[in-house]
Short mmCIF file of C-alpha atoms and ligand atoms in Angstrom, two decimals:
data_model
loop_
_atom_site.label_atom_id
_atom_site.label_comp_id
_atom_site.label_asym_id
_atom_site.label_seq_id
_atom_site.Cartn_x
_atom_site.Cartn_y
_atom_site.Cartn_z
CA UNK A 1460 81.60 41.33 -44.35
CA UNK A 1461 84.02 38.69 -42.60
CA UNK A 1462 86.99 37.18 -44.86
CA UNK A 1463 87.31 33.79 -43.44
CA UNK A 1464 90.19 31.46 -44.61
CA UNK A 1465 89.14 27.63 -44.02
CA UNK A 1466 91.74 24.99 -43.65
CA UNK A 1467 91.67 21.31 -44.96
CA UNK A 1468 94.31 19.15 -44.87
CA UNK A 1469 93.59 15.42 -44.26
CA UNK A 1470 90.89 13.36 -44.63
CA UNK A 1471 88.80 14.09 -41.88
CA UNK A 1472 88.51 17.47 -42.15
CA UNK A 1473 87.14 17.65 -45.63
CA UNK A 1474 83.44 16.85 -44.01
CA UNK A 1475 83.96 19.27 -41.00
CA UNK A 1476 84.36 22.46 -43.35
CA UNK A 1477 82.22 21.37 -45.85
CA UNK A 1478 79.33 22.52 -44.32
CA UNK A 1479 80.98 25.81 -42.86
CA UNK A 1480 81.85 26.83 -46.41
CA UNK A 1481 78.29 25.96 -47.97
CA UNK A 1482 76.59 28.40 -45.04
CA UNK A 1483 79.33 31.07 -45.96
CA UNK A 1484 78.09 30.91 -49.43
CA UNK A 1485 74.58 30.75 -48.49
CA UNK A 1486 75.22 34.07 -46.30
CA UNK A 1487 77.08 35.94 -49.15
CA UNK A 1488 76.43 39.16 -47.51
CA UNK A 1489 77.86 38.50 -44.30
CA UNK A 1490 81.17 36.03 -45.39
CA UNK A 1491 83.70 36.34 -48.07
CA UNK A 1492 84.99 32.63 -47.74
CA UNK A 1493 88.43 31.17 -49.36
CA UNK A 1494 89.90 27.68 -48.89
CA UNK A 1495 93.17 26.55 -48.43
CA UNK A 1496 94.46 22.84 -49.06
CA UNK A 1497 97.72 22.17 -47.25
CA UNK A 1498 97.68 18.79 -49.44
CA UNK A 1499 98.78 16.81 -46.57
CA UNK A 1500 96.82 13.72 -48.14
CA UNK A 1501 96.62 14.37 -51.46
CA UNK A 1502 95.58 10.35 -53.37
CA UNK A 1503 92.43 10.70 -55.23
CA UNK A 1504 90.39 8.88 -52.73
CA UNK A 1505 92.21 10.24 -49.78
CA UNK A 1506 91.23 13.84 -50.99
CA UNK A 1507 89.59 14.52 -54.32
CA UNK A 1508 87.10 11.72 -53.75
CA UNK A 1509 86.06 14.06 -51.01
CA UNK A 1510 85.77 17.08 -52.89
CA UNK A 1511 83.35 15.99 -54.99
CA UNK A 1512 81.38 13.95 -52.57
CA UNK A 1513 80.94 17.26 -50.34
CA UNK A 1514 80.35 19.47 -53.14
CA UNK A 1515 82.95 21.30 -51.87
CA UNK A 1516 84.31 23.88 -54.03
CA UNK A 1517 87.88 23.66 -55.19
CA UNK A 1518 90.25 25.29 -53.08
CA UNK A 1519 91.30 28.56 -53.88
CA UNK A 1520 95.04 27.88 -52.76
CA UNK A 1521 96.92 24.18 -52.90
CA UNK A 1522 99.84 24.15 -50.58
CA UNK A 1523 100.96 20.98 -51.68
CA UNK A 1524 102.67 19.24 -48.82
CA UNK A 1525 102.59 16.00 -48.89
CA UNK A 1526 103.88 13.55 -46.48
CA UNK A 1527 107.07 13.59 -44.36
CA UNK A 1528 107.85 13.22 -40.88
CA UNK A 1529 105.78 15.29 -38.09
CA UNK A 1530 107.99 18.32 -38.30
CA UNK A 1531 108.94 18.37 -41.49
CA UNK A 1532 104.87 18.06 -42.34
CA UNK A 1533 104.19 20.64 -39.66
CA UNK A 1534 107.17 22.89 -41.00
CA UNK A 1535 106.06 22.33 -44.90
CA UNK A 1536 102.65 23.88 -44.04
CA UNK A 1537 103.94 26.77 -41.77
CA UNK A 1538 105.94 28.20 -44.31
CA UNK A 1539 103.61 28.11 -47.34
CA UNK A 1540 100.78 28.91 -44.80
CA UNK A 1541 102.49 31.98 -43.67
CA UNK A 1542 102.37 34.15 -46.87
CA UNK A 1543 98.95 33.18 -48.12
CA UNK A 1544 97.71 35.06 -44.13
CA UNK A 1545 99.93 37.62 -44.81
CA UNK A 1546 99.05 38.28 -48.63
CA UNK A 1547 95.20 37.64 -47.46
CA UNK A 1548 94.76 39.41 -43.98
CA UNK A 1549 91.42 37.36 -43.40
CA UNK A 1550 89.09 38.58 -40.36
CA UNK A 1551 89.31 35.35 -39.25
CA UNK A 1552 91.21 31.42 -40.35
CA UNK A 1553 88.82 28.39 -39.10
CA UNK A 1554 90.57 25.53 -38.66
CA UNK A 1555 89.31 22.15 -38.10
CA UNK A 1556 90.11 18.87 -36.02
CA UNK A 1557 93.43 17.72 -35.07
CA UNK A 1558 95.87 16.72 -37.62
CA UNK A 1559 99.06 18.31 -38.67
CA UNK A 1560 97.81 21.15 -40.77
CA UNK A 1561 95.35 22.36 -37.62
CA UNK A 1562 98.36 22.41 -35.42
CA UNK A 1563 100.67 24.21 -38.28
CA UNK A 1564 98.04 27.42 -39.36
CA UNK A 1565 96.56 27.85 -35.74
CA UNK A 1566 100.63 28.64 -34.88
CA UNK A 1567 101.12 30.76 -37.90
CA UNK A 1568 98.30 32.50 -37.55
CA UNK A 1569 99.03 33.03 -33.57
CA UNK A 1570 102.27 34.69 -34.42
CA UNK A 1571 100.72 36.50 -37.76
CA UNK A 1572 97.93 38.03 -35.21
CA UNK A 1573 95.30 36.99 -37.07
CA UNK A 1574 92.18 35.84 -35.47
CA UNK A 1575 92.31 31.94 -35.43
CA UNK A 1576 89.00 29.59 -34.85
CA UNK A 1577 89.30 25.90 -33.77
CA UNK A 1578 86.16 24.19 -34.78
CA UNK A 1579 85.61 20.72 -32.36
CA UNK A 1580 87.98 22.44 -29.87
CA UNK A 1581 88.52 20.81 -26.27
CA UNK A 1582 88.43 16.99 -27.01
CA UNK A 1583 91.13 15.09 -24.91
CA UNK A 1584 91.93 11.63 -25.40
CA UNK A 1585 94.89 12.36 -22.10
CA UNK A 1586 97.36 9.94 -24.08
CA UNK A 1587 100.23 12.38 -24.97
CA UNK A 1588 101.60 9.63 -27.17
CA UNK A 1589 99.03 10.33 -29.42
CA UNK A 1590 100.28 13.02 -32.15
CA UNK A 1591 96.62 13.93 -32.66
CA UNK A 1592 96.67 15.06 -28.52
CA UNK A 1593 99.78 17.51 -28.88
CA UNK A 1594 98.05 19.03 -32.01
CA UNK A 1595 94.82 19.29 -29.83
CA UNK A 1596 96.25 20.81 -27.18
CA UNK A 1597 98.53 23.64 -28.45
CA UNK A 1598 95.66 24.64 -31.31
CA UNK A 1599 93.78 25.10 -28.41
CA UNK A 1600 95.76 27.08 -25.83
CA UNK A 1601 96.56 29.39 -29.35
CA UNK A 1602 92.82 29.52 -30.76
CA UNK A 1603 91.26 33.17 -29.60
CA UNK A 1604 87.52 31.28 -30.56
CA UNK A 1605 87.02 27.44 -29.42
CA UNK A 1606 83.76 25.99 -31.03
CA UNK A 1607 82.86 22.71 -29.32
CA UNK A 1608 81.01 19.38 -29.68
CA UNK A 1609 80.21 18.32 -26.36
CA UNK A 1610 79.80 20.23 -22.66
CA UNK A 1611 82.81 17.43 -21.79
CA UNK A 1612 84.85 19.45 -24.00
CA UNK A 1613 84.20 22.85 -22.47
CA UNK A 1614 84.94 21.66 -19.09
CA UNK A 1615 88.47 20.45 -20.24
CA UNK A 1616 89.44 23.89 -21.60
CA UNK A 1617 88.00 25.94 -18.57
CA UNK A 1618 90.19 23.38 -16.33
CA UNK A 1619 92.80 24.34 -18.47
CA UNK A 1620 92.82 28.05 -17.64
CA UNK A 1621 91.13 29.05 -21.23
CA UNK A 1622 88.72 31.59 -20.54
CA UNK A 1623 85.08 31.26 -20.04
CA UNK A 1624 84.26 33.84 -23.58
CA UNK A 1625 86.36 32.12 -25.89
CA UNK A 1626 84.39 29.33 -25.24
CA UNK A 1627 81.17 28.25 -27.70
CA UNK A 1628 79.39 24.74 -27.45
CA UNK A 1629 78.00 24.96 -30.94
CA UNK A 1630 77.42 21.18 -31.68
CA UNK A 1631 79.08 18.69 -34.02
CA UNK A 1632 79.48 20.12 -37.44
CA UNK A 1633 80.77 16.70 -38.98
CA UNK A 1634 76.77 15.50 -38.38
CA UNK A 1635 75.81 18.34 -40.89
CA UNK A 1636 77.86 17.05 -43.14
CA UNK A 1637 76.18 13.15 -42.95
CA UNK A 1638 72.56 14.63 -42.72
CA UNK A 1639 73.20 16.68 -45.90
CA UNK A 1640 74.38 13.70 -47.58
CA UNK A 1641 72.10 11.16 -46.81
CA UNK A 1642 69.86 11.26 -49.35
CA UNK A 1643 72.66 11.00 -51.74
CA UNK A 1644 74.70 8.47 -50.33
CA UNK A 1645 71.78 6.40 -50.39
CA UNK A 1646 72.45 6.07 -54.42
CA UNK A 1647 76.02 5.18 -54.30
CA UNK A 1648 75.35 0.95 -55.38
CA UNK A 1649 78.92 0.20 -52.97
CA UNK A 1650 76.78 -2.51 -51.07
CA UNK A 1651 75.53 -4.01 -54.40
CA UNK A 1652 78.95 -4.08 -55.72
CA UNK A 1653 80.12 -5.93 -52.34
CA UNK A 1654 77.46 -8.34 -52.72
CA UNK A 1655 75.89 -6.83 -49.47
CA UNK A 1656 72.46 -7.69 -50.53
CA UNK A 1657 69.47 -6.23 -49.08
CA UNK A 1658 69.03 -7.40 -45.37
CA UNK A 1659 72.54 -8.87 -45.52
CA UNK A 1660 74.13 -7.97 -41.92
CA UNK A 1661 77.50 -6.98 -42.38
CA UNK A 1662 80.43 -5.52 -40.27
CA UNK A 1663 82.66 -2.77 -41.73
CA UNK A 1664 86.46 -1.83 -40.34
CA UNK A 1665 88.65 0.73 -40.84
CA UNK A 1666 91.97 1.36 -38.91
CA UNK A 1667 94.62 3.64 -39.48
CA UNK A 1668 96.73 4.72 -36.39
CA UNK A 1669 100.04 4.11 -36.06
CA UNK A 1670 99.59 2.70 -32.77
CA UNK A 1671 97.35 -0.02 -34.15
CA UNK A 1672 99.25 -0.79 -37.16
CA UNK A 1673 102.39 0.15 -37.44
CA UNK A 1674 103.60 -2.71 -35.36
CA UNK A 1675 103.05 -6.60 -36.33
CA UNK A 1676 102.03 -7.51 -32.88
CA UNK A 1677 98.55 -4.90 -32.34
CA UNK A 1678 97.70 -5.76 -36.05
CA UNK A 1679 97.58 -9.20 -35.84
CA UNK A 1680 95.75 -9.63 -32.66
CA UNK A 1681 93.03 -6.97 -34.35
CA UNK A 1682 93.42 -9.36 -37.88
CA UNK A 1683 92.55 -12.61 -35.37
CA UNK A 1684 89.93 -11.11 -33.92
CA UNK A 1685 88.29 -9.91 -37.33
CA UNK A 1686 89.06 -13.51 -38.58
CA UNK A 1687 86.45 -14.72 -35.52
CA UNK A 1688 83.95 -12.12 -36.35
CA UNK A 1689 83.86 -12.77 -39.99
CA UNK A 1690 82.49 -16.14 -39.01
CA UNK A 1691 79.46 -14.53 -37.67
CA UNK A 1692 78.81 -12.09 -40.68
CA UNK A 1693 81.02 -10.28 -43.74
CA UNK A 1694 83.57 -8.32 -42.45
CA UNK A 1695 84.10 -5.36 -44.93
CA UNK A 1696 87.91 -3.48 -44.06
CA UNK A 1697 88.54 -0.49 -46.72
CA UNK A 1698 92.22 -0.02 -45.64
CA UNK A 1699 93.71 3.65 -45.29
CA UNK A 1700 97.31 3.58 -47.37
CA UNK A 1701 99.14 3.14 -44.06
CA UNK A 1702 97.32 0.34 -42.99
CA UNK A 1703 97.86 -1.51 -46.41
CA UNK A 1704 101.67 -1.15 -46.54
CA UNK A 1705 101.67 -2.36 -43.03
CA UNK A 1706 99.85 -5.21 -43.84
CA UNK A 1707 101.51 -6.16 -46.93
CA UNK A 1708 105.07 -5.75 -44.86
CA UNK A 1709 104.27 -7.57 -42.39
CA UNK A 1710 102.89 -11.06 -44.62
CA UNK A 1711 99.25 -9.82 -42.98
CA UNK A 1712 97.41 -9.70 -46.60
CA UNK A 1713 97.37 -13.05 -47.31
CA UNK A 1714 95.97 -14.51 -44.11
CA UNK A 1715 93.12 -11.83 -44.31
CA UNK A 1716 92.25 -12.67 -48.24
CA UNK A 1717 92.47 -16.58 -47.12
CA UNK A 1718 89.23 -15.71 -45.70
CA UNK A 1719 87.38 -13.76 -48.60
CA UNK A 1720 84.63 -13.00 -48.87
CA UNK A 1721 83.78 -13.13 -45.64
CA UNK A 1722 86.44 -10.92 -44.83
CA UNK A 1723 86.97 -8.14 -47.47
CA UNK A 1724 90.20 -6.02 -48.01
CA UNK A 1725 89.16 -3.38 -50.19
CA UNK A 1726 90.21 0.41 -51.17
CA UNK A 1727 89.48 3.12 -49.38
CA UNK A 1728 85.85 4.50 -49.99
CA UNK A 1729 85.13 7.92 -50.81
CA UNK A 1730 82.75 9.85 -48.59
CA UNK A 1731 79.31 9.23 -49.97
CA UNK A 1732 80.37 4.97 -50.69
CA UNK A 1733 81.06 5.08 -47.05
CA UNK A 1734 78.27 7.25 -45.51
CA UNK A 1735 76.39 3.88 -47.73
CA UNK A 1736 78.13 1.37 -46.31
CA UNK A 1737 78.31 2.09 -42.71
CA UNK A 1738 75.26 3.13 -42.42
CA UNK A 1739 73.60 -0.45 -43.28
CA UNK A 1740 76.50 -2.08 -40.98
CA UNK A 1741 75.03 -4.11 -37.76
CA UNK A 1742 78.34 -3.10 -36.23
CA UNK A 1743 81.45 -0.84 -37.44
CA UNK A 1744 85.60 -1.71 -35.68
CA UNK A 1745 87.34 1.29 -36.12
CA UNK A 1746 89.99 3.25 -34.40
CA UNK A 1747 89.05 6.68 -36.01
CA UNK A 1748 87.79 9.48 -33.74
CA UNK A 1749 84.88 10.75 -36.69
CA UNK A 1750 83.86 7.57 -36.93
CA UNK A 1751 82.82 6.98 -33.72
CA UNK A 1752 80.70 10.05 -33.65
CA UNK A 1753 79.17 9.33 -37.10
CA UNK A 1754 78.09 5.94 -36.07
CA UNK A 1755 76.89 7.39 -33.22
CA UNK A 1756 74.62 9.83 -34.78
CA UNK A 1757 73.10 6.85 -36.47
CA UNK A 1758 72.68 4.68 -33.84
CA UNK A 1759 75.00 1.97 -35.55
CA UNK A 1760 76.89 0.03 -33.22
CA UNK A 1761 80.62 0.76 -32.86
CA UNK A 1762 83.76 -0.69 -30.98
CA UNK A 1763 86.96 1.86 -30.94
CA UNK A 1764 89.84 -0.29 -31.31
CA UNK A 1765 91.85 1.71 -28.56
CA UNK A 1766 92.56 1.98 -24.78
CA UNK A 1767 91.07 5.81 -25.11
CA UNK A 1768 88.56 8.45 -26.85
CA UNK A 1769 88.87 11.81 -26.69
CA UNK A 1770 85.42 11.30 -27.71
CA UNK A 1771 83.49 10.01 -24.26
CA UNK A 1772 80.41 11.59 -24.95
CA UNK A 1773 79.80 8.64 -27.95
CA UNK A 1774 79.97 6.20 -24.96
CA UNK A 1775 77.93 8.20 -22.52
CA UNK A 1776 75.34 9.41 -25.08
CA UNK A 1777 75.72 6.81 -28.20
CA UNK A 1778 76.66 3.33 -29.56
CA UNK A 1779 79.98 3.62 -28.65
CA UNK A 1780 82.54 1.14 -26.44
CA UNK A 1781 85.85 1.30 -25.75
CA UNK A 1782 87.73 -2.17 -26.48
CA UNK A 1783 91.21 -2.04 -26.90
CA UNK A 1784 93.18 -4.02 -29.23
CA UNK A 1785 93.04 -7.48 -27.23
CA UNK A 1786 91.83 -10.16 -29.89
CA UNK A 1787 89.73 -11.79 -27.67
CA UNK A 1788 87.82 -9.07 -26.03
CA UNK A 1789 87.00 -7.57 -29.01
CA UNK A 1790 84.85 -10.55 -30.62
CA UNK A 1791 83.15 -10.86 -27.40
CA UNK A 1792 82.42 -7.11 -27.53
CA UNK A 1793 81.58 -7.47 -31.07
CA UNK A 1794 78.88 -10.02 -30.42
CA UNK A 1795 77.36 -8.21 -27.32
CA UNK A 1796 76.99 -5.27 -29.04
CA UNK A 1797 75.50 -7.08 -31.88
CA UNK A 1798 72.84 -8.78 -29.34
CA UNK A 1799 72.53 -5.58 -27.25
CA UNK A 1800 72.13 -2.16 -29.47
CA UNK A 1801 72.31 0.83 -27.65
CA UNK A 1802 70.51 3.92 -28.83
CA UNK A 1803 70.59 7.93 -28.51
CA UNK A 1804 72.56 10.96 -29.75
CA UNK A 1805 74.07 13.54 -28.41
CA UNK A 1806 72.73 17.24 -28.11
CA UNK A 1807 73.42 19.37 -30.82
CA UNK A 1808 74.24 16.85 -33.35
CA UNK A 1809 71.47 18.27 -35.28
CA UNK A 1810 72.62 18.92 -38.79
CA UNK A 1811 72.93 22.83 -37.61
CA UNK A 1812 76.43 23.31 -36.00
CA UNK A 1813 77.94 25.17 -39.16
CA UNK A 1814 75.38 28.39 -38.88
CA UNK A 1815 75.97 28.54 -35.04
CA UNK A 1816 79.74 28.50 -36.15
CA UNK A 1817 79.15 31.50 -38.23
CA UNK A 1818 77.08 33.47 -35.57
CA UNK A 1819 79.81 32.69 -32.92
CA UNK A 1820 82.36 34.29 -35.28
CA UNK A 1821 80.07 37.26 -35.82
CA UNK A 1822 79.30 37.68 -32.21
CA UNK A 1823 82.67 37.23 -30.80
CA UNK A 1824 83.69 40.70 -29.60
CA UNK A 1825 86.56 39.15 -28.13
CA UNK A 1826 89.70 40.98 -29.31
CA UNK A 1827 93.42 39.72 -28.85
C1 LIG B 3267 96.39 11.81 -40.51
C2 LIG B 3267 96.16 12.49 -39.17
C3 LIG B 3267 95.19 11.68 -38.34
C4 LIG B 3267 93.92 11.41 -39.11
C5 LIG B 3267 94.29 10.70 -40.40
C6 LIG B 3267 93.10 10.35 -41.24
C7 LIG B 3267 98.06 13.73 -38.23
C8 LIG B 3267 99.09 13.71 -37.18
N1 LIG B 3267 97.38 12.59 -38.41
O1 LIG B 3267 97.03 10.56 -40.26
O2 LIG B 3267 94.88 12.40 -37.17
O3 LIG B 3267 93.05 10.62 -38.32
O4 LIG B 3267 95.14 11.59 -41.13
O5 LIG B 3267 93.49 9.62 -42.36
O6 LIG B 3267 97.85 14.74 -38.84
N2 LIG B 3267 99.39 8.60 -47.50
C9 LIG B 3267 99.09 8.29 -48.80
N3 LIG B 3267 98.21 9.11 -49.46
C10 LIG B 3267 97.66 10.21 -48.90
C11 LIG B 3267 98.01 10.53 -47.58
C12 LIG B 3267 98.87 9.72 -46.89
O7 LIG B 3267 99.55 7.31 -49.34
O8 LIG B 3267 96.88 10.92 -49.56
C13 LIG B 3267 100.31 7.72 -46.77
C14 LIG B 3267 101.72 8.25 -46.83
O9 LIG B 3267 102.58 7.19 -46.97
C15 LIG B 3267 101.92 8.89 -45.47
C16 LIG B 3267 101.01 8.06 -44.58
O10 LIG B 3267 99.92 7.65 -45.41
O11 LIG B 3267 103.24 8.89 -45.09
C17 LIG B 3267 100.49 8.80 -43.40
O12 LIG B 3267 99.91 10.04 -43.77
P1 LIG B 3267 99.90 11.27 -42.74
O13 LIG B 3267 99.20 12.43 -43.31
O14 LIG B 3267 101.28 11.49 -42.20
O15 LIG B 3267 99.08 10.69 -41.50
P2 LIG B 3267 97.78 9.78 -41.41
O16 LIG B 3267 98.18 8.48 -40.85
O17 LIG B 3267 96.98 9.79 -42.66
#
C-alpha cells in the first residue's frame, strides 16, 4: 500500500488531481491517498467552486496561504508544507502543473527525502520571464518521477541531462478530468442564462497573466481587438480577479460594457459552467496553458494570446495558434480560424492518464 500526498494549490490544478485521487480511491488496496490545499487561491469560485464540480473530496489538510508576493507565497507554503511530510512520511507527494505551490512542496520534499512526482513534467514555454517557467524548471530537475503529456516534453528533459528512467509519457491527465465531466457539464443552463441560445455562435475569453494584463498598454490592444470580434459574434470574457482589478484600474470596464451584450464581462465560471460554455464556443482567446489543451481535446478553435506555449503539441496536433497580443492580428486570426477549423488530438489524451500515473508510481523502482 502506497501513501501518496496530492498537492492543489491554484486553479488549475484542481482538475489535474482530481482524477488521480478518484483512481486512488477506486484502487483502495493499492493507495492510501491524502490531499493537501496550500490555499494559494482560496475565493469560492477560484477554489471551492472546483471542489464540488470535481467531486473532489475535501482536503484532508488546508495550508491556508493566500496571496503575497512570489517568495513570500513560495515561503508561506514551504514552511507549513514541511511538517505535514514530516508528520506524514508518504511513499510518495504528486504534485501537479506549475504554479507556486508545485515549485514550493517539490523543494520541501527534495530536501525532506521524500519521493516527489511531477505530473505534466517537461513543458517549456523558453521565456524565463515567465514565473510559471522557473517553477517548471526547478520542480523538474528536483522530481525523482516526471509523468508527461507529450513526447515534446520528454525530449526537453533528456536534453536537459534528466535521466532516461525517471522519465514516463503517461498522457494528459487534465483530459480525464473533461471526459468525466461531460455528461454533467452538459446540465449546467450557463449558456441559457447568457442568452447563448441554441445554435448561437459565440466566442469565449479568459486572460489572466500578468504579462497580458497587468500593464494598460497589452490590455487594451487585446480589449480593441475583442471590441472587433464582438462585431462578428458575442464575445463572452469571465475575468480571473487579477484581470478585473486591472481593468477597473486602468478605466478598461467601461469601454468593454459600452459594448454589452455583445461583449460580456462576467464572473469567473466554476469548472462544470465552463467545461458548458467553451465547449459550444466557435472559437475560445485565452492566454491560459489548460485551456489550450482542453480546447484542443475538443476540437474547438483557440488563439493563445502570447508570443509562446510551452504547449506546442496543441499547435502541431490540435486547434491551437499562437497570436500574440497585437490587436490587429488577432481579429484576423480570429476570423481565419473561424472560416478554417482545424481538427485532431493528441495521443494519449484519452481520458486514461490518471491509472497510468498510478502504475508508473508502482513500477518505479527508481530509488534516490
Ligand atoms: C496562478 C499561477 C498561474 C496560473 C493561475 C491560474 C503562479 C506563479 N501562478 O496565477 O500559473 O495559471 O494561478 O489562475 O503560481 N486572487 C484572488 N482570489 C484567489 C486567488 C487570487 O482574488 O482565490 C487574486 C489576488 O489578488 C492575488 C492575485 O489574484 O494577488 C494573483 O493570484 P496568484 O495566486 O498570485 O497568481 P495567479 O495570477 O492566480
Amino acid at each position: 500500500m502506497l501513501k501518496v500526498i496530492s498537492v492543489v494549490g491554484a486553479r488549475p490544478n484542481f482538475m489535474k488531481i482530481a482524477p488521480i485521487v478518484e483512481a486512488m480511491r477506486r484502487r483502495a488496496t493499492e493507495f492510501a491517498p491524502l490531499v493537501v490545499h496550500t490555499g494559494q487561491h482560496y475565493d469560492a469560485q477560484m477554489s471551492g467552486a472546483f471542489f464540488r464540480d470535481l467531486e473532489l473530496p475535501e482536503p484532508d489538510v488546508h495550508l491556508g496561504v493566500g496571496s503575497g508576493t512570489h517568495a513570500e507565497q513560495t515561503a508561506a507554503v514551504m514552511q507549513r508544507f514541511e511538517p505535514v511530510v514530516l508528520r506524514e512520511r508518504p511513499d510518495w507527494v504528486i504534485v501537479v502543473g506549475d504554479v507556486n505551490s508545485t515549485l514550493a512542496c517539490a523543494l520541501v520534499c527534495a530536501k525532506s527525502g521524500v519521493r516527489v512526482a511531477h505530473v505534466e513534467a517537461g513543458l517549456r514555454s523558453r521565456d524565463r520571464t515567465m514565473p510559471e517557467e522557473i517553477n517548471r524548471l526547478v520542480t523538474d530537475q528536483l522530481s525523482d518521477l516526471l509523468l508527461t503529456p507529450s513526447p515534446d516534453a520528454d525530449e526537453n528533459l533528456l536534453a536537459e541531462n534528466i535521466p532516461r528512467e525517471r522519465i514516463r509519457f503517461v498522457g494528459n491527465v487534465m483530459i480525464d478530468s473533461l471526459y468525466a465531466q461531460l455528461e454533467r457539464a452538459n446540465r449546467s443552463r450557463v449558456r441559457e442564462e447568457l442568452g447563448l441560445g441554441r445554435g448561437t455562435s459565440y466566442a469565449v475569453v479568459t486572460l489572466h497573466r500578468p504579462a497580458n494584463v497587468d500593464a494598460r498598454e497589452p490590455l487594451e490592444r487585446i480589449v480593441s481587438a475583442l471590441e472587433q470580434i464582438s462585431a462578428r459574434l458575442p464575445v463572452i470574457f469571465p475575468a480571473h480577479p487579477r484581470t478585473r482589478r486591472r481593468l477597473e484600474e486602468f478605466g478598461l470596464v467601461e469601454r468593454v460594457e459600452a459594448h454589452a451584450p455583445r461583449l460580456r464581462l462576467v464572473e469567473p465560471l466554476g469548472y462544470l459552467d465552463f467545461l458548458r460554455l467553451y465547449s459550444g464556443a466557435s472559437l475560445v482567446l485565452t492566454d491560459s496553458g489548460g485551456i489550450q489543451e482542453e480546447t484542443t481535446a475538443l476540437n474547438i478553435p483557440c488563439l493563445t494570446l502570447r508570443e509562446n506555449t510551452e504547449r506546442p503539441i496543441t499547435i502541431t496536433h490540435g486547434t491551437n495558434r499562437l497570436v500574440g497580443m497585437d490587436a490587429a492580428r488577432i481579429t484576423h486570426a480570429a476570423f481565419d480560424a473561424l472560416d478554417h477549423p482545424r481538427e485532431s488530438v493528441p495521443p494519449l489524451w484519452d481520458g486514461q492518464a490518471a491509472d497510468r500515473i498510478l502504475n508508473a508510481l508502482l513500477e518505479q523502482r527508481w530509488q534516490r
